[in-house]
Coordinates of C-alpha atoms and ligand atoms in Angstrom, one line a residue:
M1089 CA -36.8 -1.6 183.5
R1090 CA -36.9 -0.5 179.8
E1091 CA -40.0 1.4 178.8
I1092 CA -41.4 1.7 175.2
E1093 CA -44.4 3.4 173.8
T1094 CA -46.4 2.3 170.9
D1095 CA -50.0 2.9 169.6
Y1096 CA -51.0 -0.8 169.7
L1097 CA -49.7 -3.7 171.9
V1098 CA -50.8 -6.9 170.2
V1099 CA -50.5 -10.0 172.6
G1100 CA -50.1 -13.1 170.2
A1101 CA -48.5 -13.4 166.8
G1102 CA -50.6 -16.4 165.6
A1103 CA -53.1 -16.1 162.7
S1104 CA -55.2 -13.7 164.8
G1105 CA -52.5 -11.2 165.7
M1106 CA -50.8 -11.2 162.4
A1107 CA -54.0 -10.8 160.3
F1108 CA -54.9 -7.9 162.7
A1109 CA -51.5 -6.1 162.5
D1110 CA -51.3 -6.4 158.9
A1111 CA -54.7 -4.9 158.1
L1112 CA -53.9 -2.2 160.8
V1113 CA -50.5 -1.1 159.5
A1114 CA -51.7 -1.3 155.8
N1115 CA -54.7 1.1 156.5
S1116 CA -53.2 3.5 159.0
D1117 CA -50.0 5.0 160.1
A1118 CA -50.1 3.2 163.6
E1119 CA -47.1 1.7 165.4
V1120 CA -47.4 -1.8 166.6
V1121 CA -45.6 -3.9 169.3
L1122 CA -46.4 -7.6 168.7
V1123 CA -45.3 -9.9 171.4
D1124 CA -45.4 -13.8 171.6
R1125 CA -44.2 -16.6 173.8
R1126 CA -43.0 -18.4 170.9
H1127 CA -39.9 -17.5 169.1
R1128 CA -41.5 -16.5 165.7
P1129 CA -44.9 -15.7 164.5
G1130 CA -47.3 -18.4 163.3
G1131 CA -48.8 -19.6 166.8
H1132 CA -49.9 -23.1 167.1
W1133 CA -48.8 -24.0 163.5
L1134 CA -45.1 -24.0 164.9
D1135 CA -45.8 -27.0 167.0
A1136 CA -48.4 -28.8 164.7
Y1137 CA -48.3 -32.4 163.8
P1138 CA -46.2 -32.9 160.6
F1139 CA -49.0 -34.0 158.3
V1140 CA -51.5 -31.3 159.4
R1141 CA -52.8 -29.1 156.5
L1142 CA -55.2 -26.1 156.6
H1143 CA -58.8 -27.2 156.8
Q1144 CA -59.3 -24.6 154.0
P1145 CA -57.8 -23.5 150.9
S1146 CA -54.5 -21.5 151.2
A1147 CA -56.2 -18.9 148.9
Y1148 CA -58.0 -17.3 151.7
Y1149 CA -55.8 -18.0 154.8
G1150 CA -53.1 -15.7 156.2
V1151 CA -53.0 -11.9 156.0
D1152 CA -54.6 -9.5 153.6
S1153 CA -51.5 -8.2 152.0
R1154 CA -49.6 -11.4 150.8
A1155 CA -50.6 -14.4 149.1
L1156 CA -50.2 -17.8 150.8
G1157 CA -49.5 -20.5 148.0
H1158 CA -50.1 -20.4 144.3
D1159 CA -53.9 -20.8 143.8
R1160 CA -53.5 -24.3 142.3
I1161 CA -55.9 -27.0 142.2
D1162 CA -54.5 -30.2 143.5
E1163 CA -54.6 -33.2 141.0
H1164 CA -53.7 -36.1 143.4
G1165 CA -54.4 -37.3 146.9
P1166 CA -57.4 -36.7 149.3
N1167 CA -57.7 -33.1 148.2
A1168 CA -57.7 -33.8 144.5
G1169 CA -60.0 -31.4 142.6
F1170 CA -59.8 -28.8 145.2
Y1171 CA -57.5 -25.6 145.9
E1172 CA -54.2 -26.4 147.5
R1173 CA -54.0 -26.4 151.2
A1174 CA -50.8 -25.3 152.9
S1175 CA -48.8 -27.5 155.2
A1176 CA -47.6 -26.3 158.7
G1177 CA -44.1 -25.8 157.2
E1178 CA -45.6 -23.5 154.4
I1179 CA -47.7 -21.5 156.9
C1180 CA -44.8 -20.9 159.3
D1181 CA -42.4 -19.8 156.4
Y1182 CA -45.4 -17.7 155.3
Y1183 CA -45.7 -15.7 158.6
A1184 CA -42.0 -15.3 159.0
R1185 CA -42.0 -13.7 155.6
V1186 CA -44.9 -11.5 156.4
L1187 CA -43.1 -10.2 159.4
D1188 CA -39.6 -9.8 157.8
E1189 CA -40.8 -8.7 154.5
H1190 CA -43.9 -6.6 155.2
L1191 CA -44.3 -5.6 158.7
L1192 CA -40.9 -4.9 160.0
P1193 CA -39.9 -3.0 156.9
T1194 CA -42.5 -0.4 157.5
G1195 CA -40.4 0.7 160.6
R1196 CA -43.7 0.9 162.4
V1197 CA -43.7 -2.6 163.8
Q1198 CA -41.5 -4.2 166.5
F1199 CA -41.6 -8.0 167.4
F1200 CA -40.8 -9.5 170.6
G1201 CA -40.5 -13.2 170.4
M1202 CA -39.9 -15.6 173.5
S1203 CA -41.8 -12.9 175.4
D1204 CA -44.6 -13.2 178.0
H1205 CA -47.4 -10.7 178.3
R1206 CA -47.8 -10.7 182.2
G1207 CA -50.8 -8.2 182.3
G1208 CA -51.1 -4.3 182.7
N1209 CA -52.4 -1.6 184.5
G1210 CA -52.6 2.2 184.2
D1211 CA -48.7 2.4 184.0
G1212 CA -48.5 0.1 181.1
H1213 CA -48.3 -3.7 180.4
L1214 CA -45.3 -5.9 181.6
V1215 CA -43.6 -8.0 179.1
V1216 CA -41.0 -10.5 180.2
S1217 CA -38.3 -12.2 178.2
L1218 CA -38.6 -16.0 178.5
L1219 CA -34.7 -16.1 177.8
D1220 CA -33.2 -13.8 180.4
G1221 CA -36.1 -12.5 182.5
S1222 CA -35.6 -8.9 181.4
E1223 CA -38.6 -6.8 181.7
T1224 CA -40.1 -4.3 179.4
L1225 CA -42.9 -1.9 180.3
V1226 CA -45.0 -1.3 177.1
K1227 CA -47.1 1.7 177.0
P1228 CA -49.9 1.6 174.4
R1229 CA -51.1 5.1 173.5
R1230 CA -54.4 3.6 171.9
K1231 CA -55.2 -0.1 172.6
V1232 CA -53.9 -3.4 173.8
V1233 CA -55.1 -6.1 171.7
D1234 CA -55.8 -9.6 172.9
A1235 CA -55.0 -11.9 170.0
T1236 CA -54.7 -15.0 172.2
Y1237 CA -58.5 -15.2 173.2
V1238 CA -59.5 -17.9 170.6
R1239 CA -56.1 -19.4 170.5
S1240 CA -55.8 -23.2 169.5
E1241 CA -55.3 -26.1 171.9
I1242 CA -53.0 -28.5 170.1
P1243 CA -51.9 -32.1 170.8
S1244 CA -48.3 -31.6 171.4
R1245 CA -49.0 -29.1 174.1
H1246 CA -51.8 -30.7 175.7
V1247 CA -51.9 -32.6 178.9
P1248 CA -54.5 -35.5 178.7
G1249 CA -57.2 -35.7 181.2
F1250 CA -56.6 -39.5 182.0
T1251 CA -54.1 -41.4 183.8
V1252 CA -51.5 -43.6 181.9
E1253 CA -49.7 -46.6 183.5
P1254 CA -45.9 -46.7 183.0
G1255 CA -45.1 -48.8 179.9
V1256 CA -48.0 -47.7 177.9
T1257 CA -47.1 -46.0 174.6
L1258 CA -49.4 -42.8 174.4
I1259 CA -48.2 -40.2 171.8
P1260 CA -49.5 -37.1 170.2
P1261 CA -50.0 -37.4 166.4
N1262 CA -46.7 -35.6 166.2
G1263 CA -44.9 -38.8 167.5
L1264 CA -46.3 -41.1 164.8
V1265 CA -43.6 -40.2 162.3
D1266 CA -41.1 -41.2 164.9
L1267 CA -42.2 -44.8 165.4
A1268 CA -39.2 -47.1 165.0
E1269 CA -41.1 -50.4 165.4
P1270 CA -44.3 -51.8 163.7
V1271 CA -47.2 -51.8 166.2
D1272 CA -50.1 -54.3 166.9
R1273 CA -52.8 -51.6 166.7
F1274 CA -53.4 -47.9 166.8
T1275 CA -55.9 -46.6 169.1
V1276 CA -56.9 -43.0 168.1
I1277 CA -58.7 -41.1 171.0
G1278 CA -60.9 -38.1 170.1
A1279 CA -63.7 -37.3 167.7
G1280 CA -62.4 -34.0 166.4
K1281 CA -60.5 -32.8 163.3
T1282 CA -57.1 -34.0 164.7
A1283 CA -58.5 -37.6 165.1
I1284 CA -60.0 -37.3 161.5
D1285 CA -56.5 -36.2 160.2
T1286 CA -54.7 -38.9 162.0
C1287 CA -57.0 -41.7 160.9
V1288 CA -56.8 -40.4 157.2
W1289 CA -53.0 -40.1 157.5
L1290 CA -52.8 -43.7 158.8
L1291 CA -54.9 -45.0 156.1
E1292 CA -53.3 -43.1 153.3
A1293 CA -50.0 -44.5 154.6
G1294 CA -51.3 -48.1 154.0
V1295 CA -52.4 -49.1 157.5
D1296 CA -55.1 -51.8 157.5
P1297 CA -58.4 -50.3 158.8
D1298 CA -58.6 -53.3 161.1
S1299 CA -55.6 -52.2 162.8
I1300 CA -57.1 -49.0 163.8
R1301 CA -59.5 -48.5 166.8
W1302 CA -61.0 -45.0 167.2
I1303 CA -62.5 -43.9 170.6
R1304 CA -65.0 -41.2 169.9
G1305 CA -67.9 -39.9 171.8
R1306 CA -69.9 -37.2 170.0
D1307 CA -69.4 -37.5 166.2
P1308 CA -68.8 -33.9 164.5
W1309 CA -70.8 -32.4 161.6
Q1310 CA -68.2 -31.3 158.9
F1311 CA -68.5 -29.1 156.1
N1312 CA -68.2 -30.8 152.7
R1313 CA -65.0 -29.4 151.3
A1314 CA -66.5 -29.2 147.8
F1315 CA -68.5 -26.2 148.8
T1316 CA -65.8 -24.2 150.5
Q1317 CA -63.8 -23.4 147.4
P1318 CA -62.9 -20.0 146.2
L1319 CA -61.9 -18.3 143.0
D1320 CA -63.0 -20.5 139.9
L1321 CA -64.8 -22.9 142.1
V1322 CA -66.7 -20.1 143.9
G1323 CA -70.1 -21.3 142.7
G1324 CA -70.1 -24.2 145.3
Y1325 CA -69.3 -21.7 148.0
M1326 CA -72.2 -19.6 146.9
R1327 CA -74.3 -22.5 146.9
L1328 CA -73.4 -23.2 150.6
Q1329 CA -74.3 -19.7 151.4
A1330 CA -77.7 -20.0 149.7
C1331 CA -78.5 -23.4 151.6
W1332 CA -77.2 -21.9 154.8
V1333 CA -79.7 -19.0 154.6
E1334 CA -82.5 -21.4 153.4
A1335 CA -81.9 -23.7 156.4
A1336 CA -81.7 -20.5 158.7
A1337 CA -85.2 -19.6 157.4
A1338 CA -86.8 -22.9 158.3
A1339 CA -84.8 -24.6 161.1
E1340 CA -86.6 -25.4 164.3
D1341 CA -83.2 -25.7 166.3
G1342 CA -79.6 -26.3 165.8
R1343 CA -79.8 -29.8 165.2
D1344 CA -82.5 -29.4 162.6
F1345 CA -80.4 -26.8 161.0
A1346 CA -77.5 -29.3 160.6
R1347 CA -79.8 -31.9 159.2
R1348 CA -81.2 -29.5 156.6
L1349 CA -77.5 -28.8 155.6
E1350 CA -76.8 -32.5 155.4
D1351 CA -79.8 -33.0 153.1
A1352 CA -78.5 -30.2 150.8
G1353 CA -75.2 -32.0 150.7
M1354 CA -73.2 -29.3 152.5
F1355 CA -72.6 -31.1 155.8
M1356 CA -71.3 -34.6 156.2
R1357 CA -71.3 -37.3 159.0
I1358 CA -68.8 -40.0 159.4
D1359 CA -71.3 -42.7 160.5
P1360 CA -74.6 -42.8 158.6
S1361 CA -76.4 -44.4 161.6
T1362 CA -75.2 -41.8 164.3
E1363 CA -76.4 -38.3 164.6
P1364 CA -73.5 -35.8 165.0
L1365 CA -73.9 -33.7 168.1
A1366 CA -70.7 -31.7 167.8
F1367 CA -69.8 -28.9 165.4
R1368 CA -66.4 -26.9 165.2
G1369 CA -66.4 -25.8 161.7
A1370 CA -63.9 -28.1 160.1
T1371 CA -64.1 -29.4 156.5
V1372 CA -63.5 -32.9 155.0
S1373 CA -63.8 -34.3 151.5
R1374 CA -66.1 -37.1 150.4
R1375 CA -63.1 -39.2 149.7
E1376 CA -61.8 -38.8 153.4
I1377 CA -65.3 -39.7 154.7
D1378 CA -65.3 -42.8 152.6
A1379 CA -62.0 -43.7 154.0
L1380 CA -62.9 -43.0 157.6
R1381 CA -66.0 -45.3 157.2
T1382 CA -63.5 -48.3 156.6
I1383 CA -62.6 -48.1 160.2
E1384 CA -65.2 -50.4 161.9
H1385 CA -63.7 -50.7 165.3
V1386 CA -65.2 -47.6 167.1
V1387 CA -65.5 -47.4 170.8
R1388 CA -68.4 -45.1 171.8
A1389 CA -67.1 -43.3 174.7
R1390 CA -66.7 -39.6 175.6
R1391 CA -64.1 -39.8 178.4
V1392 CA -61.1 -42.1 178.6
R1393 CA -60.5 -42.4 182.4
S1394 CA -57.2 -44.5 182.4
I1395 CA -55.0 -46.5 180.3
G1396 CA -53.2 -49.6 181.5
R1397 CA -50.9 -52.0 180.0
T1398 CA -53.6 -54.6 179.1
S1399 CA -56.7 -52.6 179.1
F1400 CA -58.3 -49.0 179.1
T1401 CA -61.2 -47.6 181.0
T1402 CA -64.0 -45.2 179.9
E1403 CA -67.2 -44.2 181.5
A1404 CA -68.7 -47.1 179.3
G1405 CA -66.4 -49.7 180.9
E1406 CA -63.2 -51.5 180.4
V1407 CA -61.8 -52.6 177.1
R1408 CA -58.9 -55.0 176.4
S1409 CA -55.9 -53.9 174.5
R1410 CA -53.0 -55.7 172.7
P1411 CA -49.4 -55.8 174.0
R1412 CA -47.8 -53.4 171.4
E1413 CA -50.9 -51.1 171.1
V1414 CA -50.0 -47.3 170.5
Y1415 CA -52.5 -44.7 171.8
V1416 CA -52.6 -41.5 169.8
D1417 CA -54.0 -38.7 171.9
C1418 CA -56.2 -36.3 169.9
T1419 CA -58.2 -35.0 172.6
A1420 CA -56.9 -31.4 172.6
A1421 CA -59.8 -29.1 171.7
G1422 CA -58.3 -27.4 168.7
V1423 CA -60.7 -24.5 168.4
R1424 CA -61.4 -23.5 172.0
A1425 CA -65.1 -22.7 173.2
A1426 CA -64.7 -19.2 174.4
A1427 CA -67.4 -17.0 175.7
A1428 CA -68.4 -14.0 173.6
R1429 CA -67.5 -10.6 174.7
E1430 CA -67.4 -7.2 172.8
V1431 CA -64.8 -7.1 170.4
F1432 CA -64.1 -3.3 170.8
E1433 CA -64.0 -1.8 174.4
P1434 CA -62.3 1.3 175.7
G1435 CA -58.5 0.8 175.5
G1436 CA -58.9 -2.9 174.3
I1437 CA -59.7 -5.2 171.5
T1438 CA -60.5 -8.9 171.8
I1439 CA -59.8 -10.9 168.6
Q1440 CA -62.7 -13.3 167.9
Y1441 CA -64.5 -15.1 165.0
V1442 CA -66.8 -12.5 163.5
A1443 CA -67.2 -14.4 160.2
V1444 CA -68.5 -18.2 160.5
G1445 CA -65.4 -20.4 160.5
F1446 CA -62.8 -18.0 159.2
L1447 CA -60.4 -16.6 161.6
P1448 CA -57.9 -14.7 159.5
W1449 CA -60.9 -12.9 157.7
S1450 CA -62.3 -12.0 161.1
A1451 CA -59.1 -10.7 162.5
A1452 CA -58.1 -8.7 159.5
M1453 CA -61.7 -7.2 159.5
I1454 CA -61.3 -6.1 163.1
G1455 CA -58.0 -4.6 162.2
F1456 CA -59.4 -2.8 159.2
L1457 CA -62.4 -1.5 161.2
E1458 CA -60.1 0.0 163.8
T1459 CA -58.7 2.2 161.2
T1460 CA -62.2 3.7 160.1
G1461 CA -62.6 6.1 163.0
L1462 CA -66.0 4.5 163.7
S1463 CA -67.2 4.6 167.3
D1464 CA -66.7 1.4 169.3
E1465 CA -70.4 1.0 169.4
E1466 CA -70.6 1.1 165.6
K1467 CA -67.8 -1.2 165.3
N1468 CA -69.3 -3.7 167.6
R1469 CA -72.5 -3.5 165.8
L1470 CA -70.5 -4.5 162.6
C1471 CA -68.8 -7.3 164.4
P1472 CA -70.9 -9.4 166.6
P1473 CA -68.8 -12.3 167.9
V1474 CA -69.6 -15.8 166.4
V1475 CA -69.0 -18.4 169.1
F1476 CA -68.1 -22.0 168.5
S1477 CA -69.3 -23.8 171.5
G1478 CA -68.6 -27.2 169.9
D1479 CA -72.1 -28.1 170.3
A1480 CA -74.4 -28.6 167.2
A1481 CA -77.5 -27.4 169.3
D1482 CA -75.9 -24.0 169.2
L1483 CA -75.7 -23.7 165.4
T1484 CA -78.8 -21.4 165.2
G1485 CA -77.1 -18.9 167.6
L1486 CA -73.9 -19.0 165.7
A1487 CA -75.7 -18.5 162.4
Y1488 CA -77.7 -15.6 163.8
A1489 CA -74.7 -13.7 164.9
G1490 CA -72.8 -14.6 161.7
M1491 CA -75.7 -13.2 159.4
K1492 CA -76.1 -10.0 161.5
G1493 CA -72.5 -9.2 161.0
T1494 CA -72.2 -10.2 157.4
V1495 CA -75.4 -8.1 156.4
A1496 CA -74.4 -5.1 158.6
R1497 CA -70.9 -5.1 157.1
A1498 CA -72.0 -5.5 153.4
R1499 CA -74.4 -2.6 153.7
H1500 CA -71.9 -0.2 155.3
E1501 CA -70.2 1.9 152.6
G1502 CA -66.8 2.2 154.4
V1503 CA -66.6 -1.4 155.3
G1504 CA -68.5 -3.5 152.7
P1505 CA -66.1 -3.0 149.6
W1506 CA -62.9 -3.8 151.8
S1507 CA -64.6 -6.9 153.1
A1508 CA -65.8 -8.0 149.5
A1509 CA -62.2 -7.5 148.1
T1510 CA -59.9 -8.8 150.7
R1511 CA -58.1 -12.1 149.7
L1512 CA -59.4 -13.5 153.0
N1513 CA -63.0 -13.5 151.8
P1514 CA -63.8 -16.9 150.2
A1515 CA -66.4 -15.3 148.0
R1516 CA -64.2 -12.5 146.5
A1517 CA -64.3 -14.0 143.0
M1518 CA -68.1 -13.8 143.1
L1519 CA -68.6 -10.9 140.7
D1520 CA -66.2 -12.3 138.3
H1521 CA -68.4 -15.3 138.0
I1522 CA -71.9 -13.5 138.2
D1523 CA -72.8 -15.0 134.8
D1524 CA -72.5 -18.6 136.2
A1525 CA -76.0 -19.9 136.8
E1526 CA -74.9 -21.5 140.1
V1527 CA -73.6 -18.0 141.3
A1528 CA -76.5 -16.1 140.0
D1529 CA -79.2 -18.5 141.3
S1530 CA -77.5 -18.8 144.7
L1531 CA -77.3 -14.8 145.0
A1532 CA -81.0 -14.6 144.1
S1533 CA -81.9 -17.3 146.8
I1534 CA -79.8 -15.6 149.4
I1535 CA -81.6 -12.2 148.7
E1536 CA -85.0 -13.9 148.8
Q1537 CA -84.4 -15.9 151.9
T1538 CA -82.6 -13.6 154.2
P1539 CA -85.5 -11.7 155.7
A1540 CA -87.3 -15.1 156.6
A1541 CA -83.9 -16.3 157.9
F1542 CA -83.4 -13.3 160.3
E1543 CA -87.1 -13.7 161.5
N1544 CA -86.7 -17.4 162.2
L1545 CA -83.3 -17.2 163.8
R1546 CA -84.5 -14.4 166.1
H1547 CA -87.5 -16.5 167.1
V1548 CA -85.4 -19.8 167.7
T1549 CA -82.7 -17.9 169.6
D1550 CA -85.3 -16.1 171.8
R1551 CA -87.0 -19.4 172.4
G1552 CA -83.8 -21.0 173.3
R1553 CA -83.0 -18.3 175.8
R1554 CA -86.2 -18.6 177.6
Ligands
FAD1883 C1 -55.1 -28.2 163.1 C2 -55.8 -26.9 162.9 C3 -56.2 -26.5 161.7 C4 -56.9 -25.3 161.4 N1 -57.2 -24.9 160.2 C5 -58.0 -23.7 160.0 C6 -58.4 -23.3 158.8 O1 -58.1 -23.9 157.9 N2 -59.1 -22.1 158.6 C7 -59.3 -21.3 159.7 O2 -59.9 -20.3 159.6 N3 -59.0 -21.7 160.9 C8 -58.4 -22.9 161.1 N4 -58.1 -23.3 162.4 C9 -58.6 -22.5 163.6 C10 -57.7 -21.2 163.7 O3 -58.0 -20.3 162.7 C11 -56.3 -21.4 163.7 O4 -56.1 -22.3 164.6 C12 -55.6 -20.2 164.0 O5 -54.3 -20.5 163.5 C13 -55.4 -19.7 165.4 O6 -54.8 -18.6 165.5 P1 -54.7 -17.7 167.0 O7 -53.7 -16.7 166.5 O8 -55.9 -17.3 167.5 O9 -54.1 -18.8 167.9 P2 -52.7 -19.4 168.2 O10 -52.2 -20.0 167.0 O11 -52.8 -20.4 169.2 O12 -51.8 -18.2 168.6 C14 -51.8 -17.7 169.9 C15 -50.6 -17.1 170.3 O13 -50.6 -16.4 171.4 C16 -49.4 -16.5 172.1 N5 -49.7 -16.2 173.6 C17 -50.7 -16.9 174.4 N6 -50.6 -16.0 175.5 C18 -49.6 -15.2 175.5 C19 -48.9 -14.3 176.6 N7 -49.4 -14.2 177.7 N8 -47.9 -13.5 176.1 C20 -47.3 -13.7 174.9 N9 -47.8 -14.7 173.9 C21 -49.0 -15.3 174.2 C22 -49.1 -18.1 172.0 O14 -47.7 -18.3 172.2 C23 -49.4 -18.2 170.5 O15 -48.3 -18.1 169.6 C24 -57.3 -24.5 162.6 C25 -57.1 -24.9 163.8 C26 -56.2 -26.0 164.0 C27 -55.9 -26.5 165.4

């Protein structure tokens, strides 16, 4: 068996592993071995449905040392008026270039694609080629980095949790672009962002809303995309931060927190008459919400149990279907609910969200922190994990962890300046716009409300634990 030594073994070359490795290599002389089961870096984006786009602007996705996209504001389509959002193709090309043009040329990074990490012990970590079975023992001198912990679950690699009778057409959204015959009706299964993307895409393609049926259980709260914009539109993002802190200072529980953000225009729901109970941090535009509301045929059910040729069954009963009905499976979780664990441990790092909703910023922050020489205890204090349970009731716990990390990092003289300046920070243009009333007022409100927000979140979270 071949043996190699390195400083860091990074398992997973998706957005997490790439942002971590980039920040680590840029700020230290560390050597890295990056392994992934897939043939290239990019993670789930390599298998994404063809019409997927980032939820957020490209301007703050990816890695710290290379821009993604051109910071253009879209003039047409559902994203008009907002900063461009990359397609899966652009994202995959981007990560390939980060590897080929930034990381490999340092001479300190090796990439093992089509390679499975099979675990480790005191001797090292076993990495097996999925092509010829050859084995490599990787011996990390410093740490092994788990960049798979918050990995995404996506439709094309997802096994549905219901039975399907032969003859039924059930496809992931990826299959929509391969349809060769017109269909009687599309039944979209799932309540998350993938289902939303699928419905919006069908509607934008001209499908009559009456030809779409949507099976969704718990509706999700969505961020209003207008308030997630960076650079010249950063004022809206700062307003979101101010409303978030204000809601945190007053909310009685997670659901109340969400309703307060809706009242402020920051959160949106699809159905005005149904309170959303889910939250996964996705964003939509007002225009998308208006389009989704034209779909009137909604089946309120959380679990599809079986799909037959003439009907399907859920926990709410049996529903008839049409002969040439196409079912679109959007039930993969997307962002998985992963239990919080300490990010920094002796010999290991587990990449997780440490900034609410922003994985690349979180992973790069962890990579940068690893280069500071701070103790694991101090690094963990600066990076409490932010857990997306998927449940709106847990929003106050998520907000509490997010605020603790944000404030601790901002106050830290070695970390604050890096975090403020990285291209992955949506607020990086804040100081350039400090004379805008929206930015200045939001900042003043954040400073004023932060002590009350901490006090209230501590109280609400403690009460929730009892
Ligand atoms: C459709 C969609 C859109 C999203 N949009 C955004 C967005 O705009 N902004 C945002 O911040 N987040 C977004 N997210 C959430 C999250 O940031 C992204 O999904 C992100 O790309 C996840 O990256 P990851 O590296 O954690 O996971 P993945 O992309 O799943 O990568 C994990 C990698 O680990 C590899 N792997 C796993 N186990 C092993 C093993 N044992 N050995 C070797 N390799 C292994 C896998 O092959 C995979 O390539 C989105 C998620 C989805 C699903």
